[in-house]
XYZ file of C-alpha atoms in Angstrom:
720
model
C -31.164 -0.896 15.758
C -28.784 -4.019 16.281
C -25.939 -2.495 18.132
C -23.787 -5.325 16.962
C -24.233 -4.497 13.309
C -22.356 -1.595 11.588
C -24.506 1.691 11.065
C -22.720 2.923 8.027
C -25.447 4.694 6.046
C -23.467 7.415 3.951
C -25.141 10.810 3.965
C -25.662 11.891 0.232
C -24.601 15.269 -0.895
C -25.930 17.235 -3.878
C -24.036 18.387 -6.680
C -23.482 22.001 -5.294
C -22.005 20.577 -2.153
C -19.962 18.129 -3.955
C -18.638 20.635 -6.446
C -17.826 23.141 -3.419
C -15.897 20.252 -1.720
C -13.893 19.403 -4.521
C -12.893 23.090 -5.192
C -11.693 23.343 -1.598
C -9.677 20.156 -1.706
C -7.928 21.578 -4.833
C -7.241 24.749 -3.018
C -5.957 22.895 0.190
C -3.760 20.663 -1.798
C -1.446 23.577 -2.305
C -1.160 24.278 1.502
C -1.375 20.938 3.131
C 1.795 18.497 2.735
C 1.127 14.818 3.688
C 5.000 13.639 3.736
C 4.231 10.232 3.433
C 3.112 7.034 5.299
C 0.397 4.424 5.141
C -2.911 5.389 3.381
C -6.049 3.133 3.502
C -9.704 3.294 2.397
C -12.862 1.249 2.461
C -11.150 -1.576 4.491
C -13.845 -4.033 5.184
C -13.450 -7.529 6.451
C -16.476 -9.702 6.647
C -16.646 -13.331 8.205
C -19.579 -15.810 8.518
C -20.525 -16.803 12.085
C -22.795 -19.182 13.568
C -25.672 -17.578 15.960
C -27.711 -19.781 18.169
C -31.534 -19.172 17.684
C -34.498 -21.072 19.259
C -34.656 -23.523 16.511
C -30.896 -24.283 16.179
C -28.136 -22.387 14.545
C -28.158 -19.943 11.690
C -25.225 -18.502 9.798
C -24.887 -14.556 9.528
C -22.324 -12.460 7.842
C -20.456 -10.047 10.335
C -18.279 -7.204 9.378
C -15.218 -7.223 11.804
C -13.949 -4.150 9.853
C -16.360 -1.954 8.202
C -15.425 0.509 5.715
C -12.500 2.224 7.460
C -10.644 4.976 5.805
C -7.666 6.921 6.979
C -3.960 7.249 7.257
C -0.889 6.662 9.361
C 1.677 9.476 8.884
C 5.247 8.777 8.420
C 7.785 9.549 11.266
C 4.928 9.394 13.880
C 3.627 6.769 16.243
C -0.031 5.972 15.383
C -1.869 4.193 18.081
C -4.874 1.885 17.457
C -7.263 2.142 20.461
C -10.622 1.193 21.637
C -12.704 -1.098 23.996
C -12.410 -4.632 23.982
C -13.797 -6.430 20.741
C -13.128 -3.205 18.691
C -11.213 -4.890 16.057
C -7.861 -3.484 16.673
C -5.818 -6.439 16.075
C -7.912 -7.452 12.989
C -7.318 -3.732 11.741
C -3.594 -4.204 12.244
C -3.442 -7.466 10.374
C -5.357 -6.214 7.657
C -2.931 -3.549 7.223
C 0.070 -5.731 7.539
C -1.409 -8.145 4.886
C -1.885 -10.960 7.269
C -5.497 -11.561 6.144
C -5.987 -13.964 3.136
C -6.216 -12.372 -0.247
C -9.727 -11.744 -1.154
C -11.105 -11.738 2.356
C -10.417 -8.290 2.899
C -11.751 -5.351 0.741
C -10.250 -1.989 0.285
C -7.091 -0.281 -0.681
C -3.894 0.404 0.984
C -1.106 2.687 -0.221
C 2.383 3.184 1.237
C 4.078 6.618 0.450
C 1.642 6.997 -2.469
C 1.953 3.740 -4.205
C -0.701 0.851 -4.005
C 0.814 -2.068 -2.211
C -0.168 -5.877 -1.813
C 0.665 -8.372 0.946
C 3.822 -9.437 -0.560
C 5.187 -5.996 -0.641
C 4.018 -5.293 2.754
C 5.914 -8.189 4.180
C 9.302 -7.004 2.371
C 8.903 -3.449 3.474
C 7.503 -3.932 7.090
C 8.046 -5.719 10.389
C 5.321 -7.103 12.700
C 6.012 -7.381 16.352
C 3.710 -9.996 17.797
C 2.006 -9.646 21.312
C 4.037 -12.674 22.610
C 7.834 -12.618 22.621
C 8.963 -15.472 20.565
C 12.825 -15.798 20.988
C 15.104 -18.663 21.688
C 15.653 -18.629 25.435
C 19.232 -20.099 25.414
C 20.795 -17.321 23.025
C 22.061 -14.137 24.276
C 20.950 -10.624 23.440
C 23.904 -10.064 21.243
C 23.549 -13.571 19.409
C 19.887 -13.003 18.808
C 20.560 -9.802 17.193
C 23.555 -11.185 15.160
C 21.482 -14.060 13.943
C 18.636 -11.542 12.918
C 21.520 -9.530 11.018
C 22.626 -12.511 9.267
C 19.103 -13.173 7.922
C 17.996 -9.759 6.994
C 21.391 -8.029 5.911
C 22.768 -10.871 3.798
C 24.510 -8.439 1.574
C 26.618 -6.512 4.190
C 30.009 -7.570 5.304
C 30.329 -9.136 8.850
C 32.039 -6.095 10.239
C 29.212 -3.790 9.187
C 26.627 -6.380 10.483
C 28.472 -6.128 13.891
C 28.489 -2.579 13.986
C 24.761 -2.236 13.463
C 24.069 -4.753 15.802
C 26.143 -2.925 18.448
C 24.514 0.509 17.654
C 20.994 -1.215 17.963
C 21.714 -2.654 21.289
C 22.856 0.883 22.501
C 19.915 2.461 20.914
C 17.387 0.035 22.763
C 19.049 0.407 25.951
C 20.289 -3.129 26.290
C 24.051 -2.563 26.685
C 23.924 -3.850 30.237
C 22.281 -7.250 29.079
C 24.259 -7.520 26.006
C 25.651 -11.096 27.092
C 22.530 -12.141 29.157
C 20.479 -15.050 28.061
C 17.008 -14.308 26.683
C 15.571 -17.042 29.245
C 12.251 -18.517 29.830
C 10.050 -20.041 32.485
C 12.906 -22.510 33.154
C 15.895 -20.199 33.241
C 16.230 -16.737 34.349
C 17.149 -14.166 31.799
C 16.386 -10.639 30.763
C 13.554 -8.829 32.112
C 9.993 -8.456 30.380
C 10.598 -5.021 29.184
C 14.082 -5.954 27.907
C 12.743 -8.981 26.229
C 10.157 -6.866 24.546
C 12.870 -4.602 23.318
C 14.717 -7.532 21.913
C 11.695 -8.523 20.133
C 11.424 -5.130 18.611
C 15.113 -4.855 17.627
C 15.113 -8.248 15.822
C 12.727 -6.998 13.438
C 13.995 -3.556 12.863
C 17.561 -4.505 12.335
C 17.044 -4.008 8.710
C 15.426 -0.674 9.058
C 12.031 -1.312 7.655
C 10.017 1.781 6.442
C 6.916 0.254 8.206
C 6.593 -1.145 11.749
C 3.536 -2.935 13.108
C 3.476 -3.788 16.933
C 0.449 -5.775 18.593
C 0.117 -4.630 22.080
C 3.743 -4.112 22.843
C 2.967 -3.120 26.365
C 1.112 -6.199 27.279
C 2.030 -7.914 30.542
C 4.683 -4.971 31.517
C 4.845 -2.650 34.314
C 4.336 1.023 33.818
C 8.162 1.747 33.705
C 8.837 -1.001 31.244
C 5.931 -0.132 29.111
C 6.836 3.493 28.862
C 10.479 2.552 28.050
C 9.343 0.320 25.226
C 6.949 2.954 23.799
C 10.043 5.500 23.930
C 12.079 3.322 22.117
C 9.318 2.751 19.284
C 8.927 6.440 19.469
C 12.556 6.982 18.602
C 12.324 4.737 15.873
C 9.541 6.542 14.308
C 11.384 9.786 14.643
C 13.861 7.911 12.448
C 11.652 8.071 9.481
C 9.447 4.944 9.942
C 5.798 4.667 9.773
C 4.819 2.920 13.157
C 1.389 1.546 13.921
C 0.682 -0.155 17.251
C -2.369 -1.386 19.221
C -2.564 -0.544 22.776
C -5.309 -1.054 25.344
C -4.779 1.290 28.203
C -1.724 3.407 27.742
C -0.599 5.641 30.953
C -0.444 9.352 30.723
C 3.256 9.367 30.091
C 2.704 6.957 27.123
C -0.053 9.107 25.747
C 2.528 11.937 25.391
C 4.566 9.823 22.926
C 1.536 9.124 20.659
C 1.410 11.387 17.742
C -1.758 10.055 15.875
C -4.932 8.074 17.176
C -7.261 5.760 15.299
C -9.968 4.863 17.836
C -12.200 1.872 16.633
C -15.269 0.087 17.951
C -17.098 -2.715 16.652
C -14.803 -2.575 13.692
C -15.767 1.054 12.669
C -13.969 4.329 13.027
C -14.811 6.357 15.804
C -12.068 8.975 15.818
C -8.777 9.782 14.025
C -6.307 12.736 14.552
C -4.120 14.082 17.238
C -4.544 13.081 20.919
C -4.689 16.718 21.799
C -7.916 17.144 19.834
C -9.916 14.446 21.424
C -11.375 16.946 23.939
C -12.526 19.132 21.058
C -14.156 16.092 19.407
C -16.075 15.150 22.608
C -17.173 18.926 22.522
C -18.659 18.771 19.152
C -20.266 15.648 20.337
C -21.972 17.748 22.988
C -19.857 16.036 25.789
C -17.584 17.836 28.346
C -14.552 16.285 29.701
C -14.739 16.254 33.477
C -11.907 18.070 35.225
C -9.022 15.876 35.924
C -10.263 12.859 33.706
C -8.192 11.860 30.626
C -10.056 12.838 27.340
C -9.193 9.624 25.552
C -10.586 7.408 28.344
C -13.723 9.623 28.359
C -14.059 9.043 24.771
C -13.818 5.318 25.127
C -16.413 5.658 28.088
C -18.724 7.397 25.602
C -18.341 4.879 22.919
C -19.120 2.067 25.322
C -22.406 3.969 26.515
C -23.511 3.943 22.928
C -22.660 0.296 22.460
C -24.663 -0.683 25.553
C -27.789 1.153 24.283
C -30.145 0.908 21.382
C -28.571 3.835 19.388
C -25.300 1.709 19.003
C -21.774 2.939 17.938
C -22.740 2.977 14.326
C -24.282 6.548 15.218
C -20.846 7.658 16.480
C -19.234 6.340 13.302
C -21.679 8.289 11.299
C -20.740 11.295 13.204
C -17.074 10.891 12.774
C -17.400 10.306 9.068
C -19.966 12.953 8.202
C -20.589 15.353 11.133
C -24.225 14.300 11.847
C -24.756 14.187 15.365
C -26.123 11.207 16.881
C -29.286 11.280 18.924
C -28.968 11.781 22.628
C -28.928 8.814 24.909
C -31.865 8.243 27.203
C -29.866 9.342 30.408
C -28.530 12.453 28.427
C -30.076 15.749 28.627
C -30.914 17.138 25.123
C -29.437 20.334 23.912
C -29.425 22.316 20.926
C -26.135 20.855 19.995
C -27.271 17.216 20.293
C -30.826 17.160 19.201
C -30.369 16.365 15.407
C -32.488 14.081 12.856
C -31.333 10.792 11.981
C -30.542 12.150 8.513
C -30.078 15.522 6.931
C -33.007 17.236 5.425
C -33.577 17.523 1.737
C -32.539 21.458 1.913
C -29.293 20.541 3.660
C -26.452 22.270 1.875
C -22.916 23.123 2.964
C -23.027 26.627 4.312
C -27.020 26.542 4.631
C -27.463 28.357 8.127
C -31.062 26.828 8.338
C -29.693 23.408 8.868
C -26.968 24.452 11.579
C -29.002 22.736 14.363
C -28.955 19.329 12.447
C -25.351 19.395 11.142
C -21.976 20.249 12.630
C -20.222 22.283 9.978
C -17.169 22.622 11.985
C -16.750 18.694 12.049
C -17.346 18.450 8.376
C -13.822 17.926 7.427
C -12.808 15.992 4.463
C -9.596 14.436 3.042
C -8.887 14.287 -0.700
C -9.616 11.103 -2.320
C -7.008 8.577 -2.075
C -5.112 8.127 -5.284
C -2.191 5.799 -5.911
C -0.088 8.304 -7.736
C -0.756 11.482 -5.644
C 0.728 10.096 -2.187
C -1.244 12.717 -0.603
C -4.077 12.650 1.951
C -5.288 16.054 2.386
C -7.340 17.499 5.096
C -9.977 20.402 5.155
C -12.411 21.845 7.358
C -15.206 23.366 5.473
C -16.395 25.530 8.271
C -13.214 27.509 8.233
C -13.419 28.549 4.481
C -12.769 32.012 5.493
C -9.280 30.898 6.651
C -8.404 29.313 3.320
C -6.437 32.433 2.114
C -4.618 32.465 5.491
C -3.612 28.778 5.169
C -2.480 29.102 1.889
C -0.021 31.790 3.112
C 1.099 29.447 6.152
C 4.670 28.304 5.559
C 5.143 24.726 6.141
C 8.653 24.280 4.747
C 10.200 24.335 8.180
C 8.759 21.184 8.928
C 11.299 18.355 9.107
C 11.303 15.894 6.293
C 9.624 12.742 7.239
C 7.671 14.303 10.110
C 3.958 14.827 10.468
C 3.243 18.472 11.219
C -0.132 19.622 12.706
C -1.330 23.016 11.800
C -3.175 25.179 14.116
C -5.415 26.120 11.232
C -6.415 22.708 10.198
C -7.772 20.408 12.679
C -5.852 17.041 12.454
C -8.599 15.319 14.358
C -10.817 15.207 11.290
C -13.490 12.635 10.258
C -12.821 10.455 7.701
C -14.617 11.123 4.161
C -17.655 9.700 2.613
C -17.296 6.389 1.158
C -18.813 8.065 -1.780
C -15.636 10.288 -2.047
C -13.710 7.429 -3.125
C -13.745 5.128 -6.051
C -12.831 1.678 -4.635
C -13.242 -1.439 -6.486
C -13.342 -4.507 -4.127
C -10.996 -6.406 -6.317
C -8.217 -3.563 -6.067
C -6.984 -4.364 -2.508
C -3.485 -3.917 -2.483
C -3.082 -4.511 -6.076
C -0.037 -2.690 -7.536
C -0.734 -0.802 -10.780
C 0.190 -3.159 -13.677
C 1.174 -5.694 -11.288
C 4.810 -4.207 -11.293
C 6.528 -4.045 -7.973
C 8.705 -0.939 -6.974
C 12.327 -1.324 -8.103
C 13.529 -0.243 -4.597
C 12.117 -3.412 -2.851
C 14.985 -5.734 -3.752
C 14.837 -9.612 -3.624
C 12.424 -11.322 -1.786
C 15.129 -12.954 0.517
C 18.471 -11.339 1.784
C 20.420 -14.521 1.510
C 20.988 -17.420 -1.060
C 19.313 -20.934 -0.069
C 22.755 -22.394 1.068
C 23.675 -19.301 3.164
C 20.292 -19.598 4.931
C 20.732 -23.142 5.426
C 24.370 -22.651 6.978
C 22.873 -19.903 9.499
C 20.203 -21.919 10.570
C 22.522 -24.915 11.113
C 24.835 -22.791 13.033
C 21.945 -21.449 15.417
C 20.547 -25.107 15.793
C 23.815 -26.517 16.848
C 24.269 -23.654 19.232
C 20.807 -24.259 20.750
C 21.572 -28.048 20.869
C 24.866 -27.282 22.825
C 23.241 -24.778 25.253
C 20.127 -27.094 25.856
C 21.702 -30.793 25.703
C 18.793 -31.997 27.747
C 16.816 -33.273 24.825
C 19.609 -35.291 23.129
C 21.001 -36.451 26.519
C 17.635 -37.741 27.560
C 17.016 -39.660 24.527
C 20.667 -41.063 24.606
C 20.201 -41.930 28.156
C 16.926 -43.857 27.686
C 18.265 -45.796 24.738
C 21.627 -46.742 26.809
C 19.683 -47.767 29.942
C 17.336 -49.849 27.917
C 20.159 -51.419 25.870
C 21.647 -52.504 29.205
C 18.207 -53.942 30.448
C 17.594 -55.596 27.072
C 21.085 -57.118 27.030
C 20.661 -58.747 30.438
C 16.960 -59.591 29.953
C 17.368 -61.524 26.498
C 20.689 -62.921 26.972
C 21.447 -66.626 26.160
C 18.145 -67.674 24.669
C 17.307 -71.016 24.699
C 17.621 -73.426 21.511
C 13.716 -74.122 21.303
C 10.482 -72.428 20.276
C 10.277 -70.289 23.536
C 13.793 -69.104 22.649
C 12.681 -68.027 19.032
C 9.490 -66.183 20.568
C 11.793 -64.293 23.105
C 14.178 -63.219 20.508
C 11.296 -62.136 18.345
C 10.121 -60.064 21.232
C 13.275 -58.477 21.572
C 13.254 -57.171 18.018
C 9.832 -55.777 18.115
C 10.509 -54.156 21.492
C 13.627 -52.559 19.998
C 11.485 -50.989 16.965
C 8.838 -49.727 19.519
C 11.587 -48.190 21.868
C 13.088 -46.439 18.872
C 9.621 -45.200 17.865
C 8.760 -43.873 21.284
C 12.182 -42.393 21.862
C 11.375 -39.521 19.393
C 8.099 -38.631 20.942
C 9.691 -35.819 23.152
C 10.298 -33.864 19.819
C 6.713 -32.786 19.929
C 6.837 -30.005 22.453
C 10.214 -29.049 21.269
C 9.058 -28.250 17.700
C 5.875 -26.879 18.877
C 7.658 -24.294 20.730
C 10.100 -23.586 17.910
C 7.230 -23.373 15.486
C 6.068 -19.843 16.670
C 9.514 -18.500 16.233
C 9.492 -19.923 12.637
C 6.163 -18.256 11.871
C 7.470 -14.906 13.178
C 10.923 -14.987 11.240
C 9.236 -16.292 8.000
C 6.394 -13.987 8.045
C 8.684 -11.258 6.757
C 11.045 -13.383 4.515
C 13.861 -13.872 6.825
C 14.628 -17.334 5.249
C 12.876 -19.970 2.997
C 10.997 -22.930 4.575
C 13.074 -25.168 2.436
C 16.187 -23.925 4.016
C 14.718 -24.540 7.481
C 13.609 -28.068 6.609
C 17.040 -29.146 5.178
C 18.992 -27.245 7.965
C 16.893 -29.418 10.524
C 17.618 -32.768 8.961
C 21.457 -31.842 8.536
C 21.508 -30.707 12.096
C 19.668 -33.661 13.916
C 21.109 -36.520 11.798
C 24.639 -36.871 13.648
C 22.638 -37.171 16.881
C 20.372 -39.808 15.715
C 23.310 -41.813 14.472
C 24.986 -41.417 17.960
C 21.841 -42.768 19.651
C 21.669 -45.625 17.356
C 25.147 -46.729 17.694
C 24.894 -46.525 21.668
C 22.176 -48.996 21.633
C 23.378 -51.282 18.940
C 27.024 -51.592 20.353
C 25.499 -52.715 23.682
C 22.957 -55.266 22.586
C 24.830 -56.633 19.550
C 27.608 -58.255 21.415
C 25.907 -58.935 24.610
C 23.094 -61.009 22.932
C 25.423 -62.237 20.020
C 23.144 -61.647 17.242
C 23.745 -62.761 13.843
C 24.079 -61.049 10.466
C 26.383 -57.774 9.693
C 26.524 -55.180 12.446
C 26.594 -52.256 10.008
C 23.147 -53.530 8.568
C 21.846 -53.816 12.205
C 23.073 -50.283 12.845
C 21.831 -48.978 9.418
C 18.396 -50.293 10.272
C 18.194 -48.735 13.771
C 19.592 -45.436 12.353
C 16.941 -45.152 9.292
C 14.325 -46.069 11.798
C 15.193 -43.295 14.060
C 15.357 -41.006 10.958
C 11.900 -42.002 9.717
C 10.420 -41.983 13.382
C 11.859 -38.398 13.948
C 10.581 -37.096 10.477
C 7.040 -38.853 11.423
C 6.934 -36.787 14.877
C 8.056 -33.579 13.448
C 5.481 -33.878 10.716
C 2.620 -34.353 13.365
C 3.982 -31.662 15.506
C 3.895 -29.108 12.550
C 0.039 -29.871 12.099
C -1.355 -29.997 15.563
C -2.121 -26.842 17.481
C -0.419 -27.890 20.922
C 1.739 -30.539 22.458
C -1.164 -32.332 24.058
C -2.932 -33.045 20.899
C 0.601 -33.817 19.405
C 1.297 -36.666 22.152
C -2.293 -37.928 21.584
C -1.798 -38.174 17.958
C 1.712 -39.781 18.031
C 0.584 -42.240 20.476
C -2.624 -43.272 18.463
C -0.591 -43.851 15.437
C 2.171 -45.788 17.291
C -0.585 -48.176 18.483
C -1.782 -48.698 14.771
C 1.610 -49.111 13.468
C 2.334 -51.508 16.147
C -0.814 -53.514 15.743
C -0.078 -53.824 12.033
C 3.465 -54.415 11.729
C 3.354 -58.276 11.571
C 4.276 -59.286 14.883
C 0.887 -60.032 16.375
C -0.458 -61.305 12.667
C 1.836 -61.961 9.785
C 1.096 -59.939 6.588
C -0.472 -62.900 5.021
C -2.795 -63.550 8.046
C -3.861 -59.957 8.544
C -7.405 -59.547 6.846
C -7.239 -58.393 3.197
C -9.227 -55.139 3.919
C -6.544 -54.276 6.751
C -3.400 -55.196 4.669
C -2.915 -51.864 3.382
C -2.317 -50.843 7.098
C 0.608 -53.133 7.301
C 2.291 -51.363 4.164
C 1.467 -47.894 5.866
C 2.919 -48.881 9.193
C 6.442 -47.502 9.535
C 7.224 -50.209 12.210
C 6.850 -53.068 9.358
C 10.047 -52.375 7.575
C 12.586 -52.086 10.573
C 10.907 -55.116 12.360
C 11.405 -57.108 8.936
C 14.819 -55.711 8.422
C 16.036 -56.715 11.762
C 14.441 -60.441 11.220
C 15.947 -60.774 7.779
C 19.355 -59.661 9.346
C 19.074 -62.287 12.112
C 17.453 -65.210 10.399
C 18.481 -65.068 6.825
C 20.818 -68.116 7.217
C 20.792 -72.060 7.836
C 21.727 -71.672 11.707
C 19.585 -73.921 14.010
C 17.707 -72.053 16.373
C 15.551 -74.762 17.776
C 13.689 -77.892 17.249
C 10.177 -78.348 16.227
C 8.206 -79.853 19.109
C 6.088 -81.982 16.814
C 8.354 -83.992 14.727
C 11.915 -82.893 16.359
C 13.333 -81.316 13.362
C 15.591 -78.324 13.354
C 14.229 -75.045 12.906
C 16.578 -72.694 10.846
C 16.600 -69.180 10.441
C 14.980 -69.320 6.654
C 12.332 -71.626 8.301
C 11.318 -68.809 10.837
C 11.240 -66.055 7.950
C 8.928 -68.497 5.862
C 6.845 -69.073 8.846
C 6.347 -65.346 9.208
C 5.821 -64.832 5.301
C 8.803 -62.486 5.147
C 10.816 -62.857 1.749
C 14.193 -64.232 2.094
C 15.568 -62.679 -1.024
C 18.500 -60.405 -1.064
C 16.891 -57.512 -2.491
C 14.018 -57.614 0.252
C 16.698 -56.832 2.912
C 17.747 -53.588 1.255
C 14.224 -52.849 0.143
C 13.088 -52.290 3.666
C 15.816 -49.786 4.231
C 14.935 -47.916 0.959
C 11.077 -47.854 1.888
C 12.012 -46.470 5.340
C 14.053 -43.812 3.674
C 11.271 -43.010 1.215
C 8.776 -42.641 4.333
C 11.205 -40.148 5.889
C 11.439 -38.193 2.706
C 7.737 -38.226 2.323
C 7.313 -37.103 5.997
C 9.915 -34.434 5.717
C 8.164 -33.221 2.386
C 4.834 -33.034 4.096
C 6.655 -31.175 6.980
C 8.067 -28.762 4.424
C 4.534 -28.132 2.742
C 3.010 -27.429 5.771
C 5.391 -24.967 6.851
C 5.396 -23.551 3.418
C 1.683 -23.197 2.883
C -0.235 -23.730 6.142
C 2.039 -22.321 9.051
C 1.191 -18.628 8.420
C -0.012 -16.087 11.006
C -2.708 -15.042 8.632
C -6.578 -14.799 8.862
C -8.726 -16.598 6.454
């Protein structure tokens, strides 16, 4: 048996056993009350991977998740655990609708209603493993912006009250006015930052909360504090599902429900206190002083490393058929079993007691989108049914999951045959109708979102002026250097060449001055993905807010350079046109750099891409070879180059006149500005002057549109 492949062969039951099981389900529906939460059945996620063989590589399909069925009760903290590579994060992404539609098979229900990824995003929050927050905002400001995005319909006073209450509940009152901070600026501690990340996503009170490794990188005290707050959130009536690797004993006391995975298969599901009983049924004893959960994971890894594989444990959890003993495990009556039940195996057949554990043969009722119930039963305790039916459960608090001493919560998941699951039914609401209580997709209108984003952008720029000031300083210093270097050009051919060099260098300088926007946006992109993954705001409002926010600063930069060189070099033509060309050039360049930043995975590749395109644009802009002299098969590059149009615009503004700029060395005739433009094959018409500006604006619009499309359709934290 290949231990890497799921061993998920269902145990067939005859009609007598199936009928007896269904009758018991009907009886227990009267006594067991599943108060709501998330229910899932048959979750399977298959990917194609390349595998190296002797003759090369072959492609094979691998199940990252395989036929997982279970539930996460409302009002409880459900912890997804397992060894490394178990599929915990993949499972969490599947429940949260973060796997592309059609890739994940199965069904998910929330409070008894079938759901889909769109509905999940509207009704849930997903806290990523990394804290993606703006470092120069305070804790209070971070929560207030989150409230503005998520609570658009509430008046400002109520938003402030909710923020103040949330800060108090999360234990952040002492750091209320402290910056979030990052590697460069000291701020809140790691545990406090994690609590801020949680608070940002729960400020609107989502009924469903997902957390991916919320204790990662935290010390034991901070980790316990975080889980304690998550526990309080669950007790408020939310369904909380989190992945956690090695919880401390104190944290385990805060976990209500466990889902243990290995190799994408379900190993155990139920209360943490029942892990020891599960191991006992498996024929294992927990050594005195050892943690039962850790011991179960050790057992799982033992099976994973041998030829038996974890599929045998998944079969045991699903059907009660005990796996074969490991080579180093002494066989016993409770562990020596055949690989499959015998043909005479029936529920209650005492002759089969050695090859089937009836006490573990616990089933839940079929998952139906209308019942909203996920029932549990233990067939070995049929004699307790009457006692169970008389057990009062009305004292359980509403919204809380209550364990019964008569029904073992740590029951195995049902047979795949107990469910009728169509692979096309995953997360599809009946009749395609969304529940009426969901509300609009976004809490605010487009204009409101844009205004909130603009306020946050201006606040971040004011708190981190380095990016703007560094560009302004570079352009100012270079302006002084250019003014002193190219002052008083000679009235000859060399003087004309020097002036052309000044213009092309100006264009390149403005192009390179925007390169530092690459890492700035890449860092912000992760925040954008986190915030928009649950519809905090639109990608279009984010794009427009960015343009409006940065446009004034681009104008200031262009003006600072233009005012220095214009008068020092006594340039010809209208000053306003000169300034306009520089400003639109900056706008186009900034749009191009931001677009590149949106498609590259990191700033290293971003810098490489921007530098490569800058070299190409520089080569074909018309300085080294005029557009007429460029080989015909490369002339399209002259049109694509965004340096072509500011360069031509500056030359037209300078030389579209009859002023004498030098003399021809051959015949001594005067060289006018129009002669220079004709020699460069640049049109001298009035429309061409403004055509360059219009084309630059169109390029800026195109780059921003592409940027928006990348944000809208490609920047999603979603598996394929």
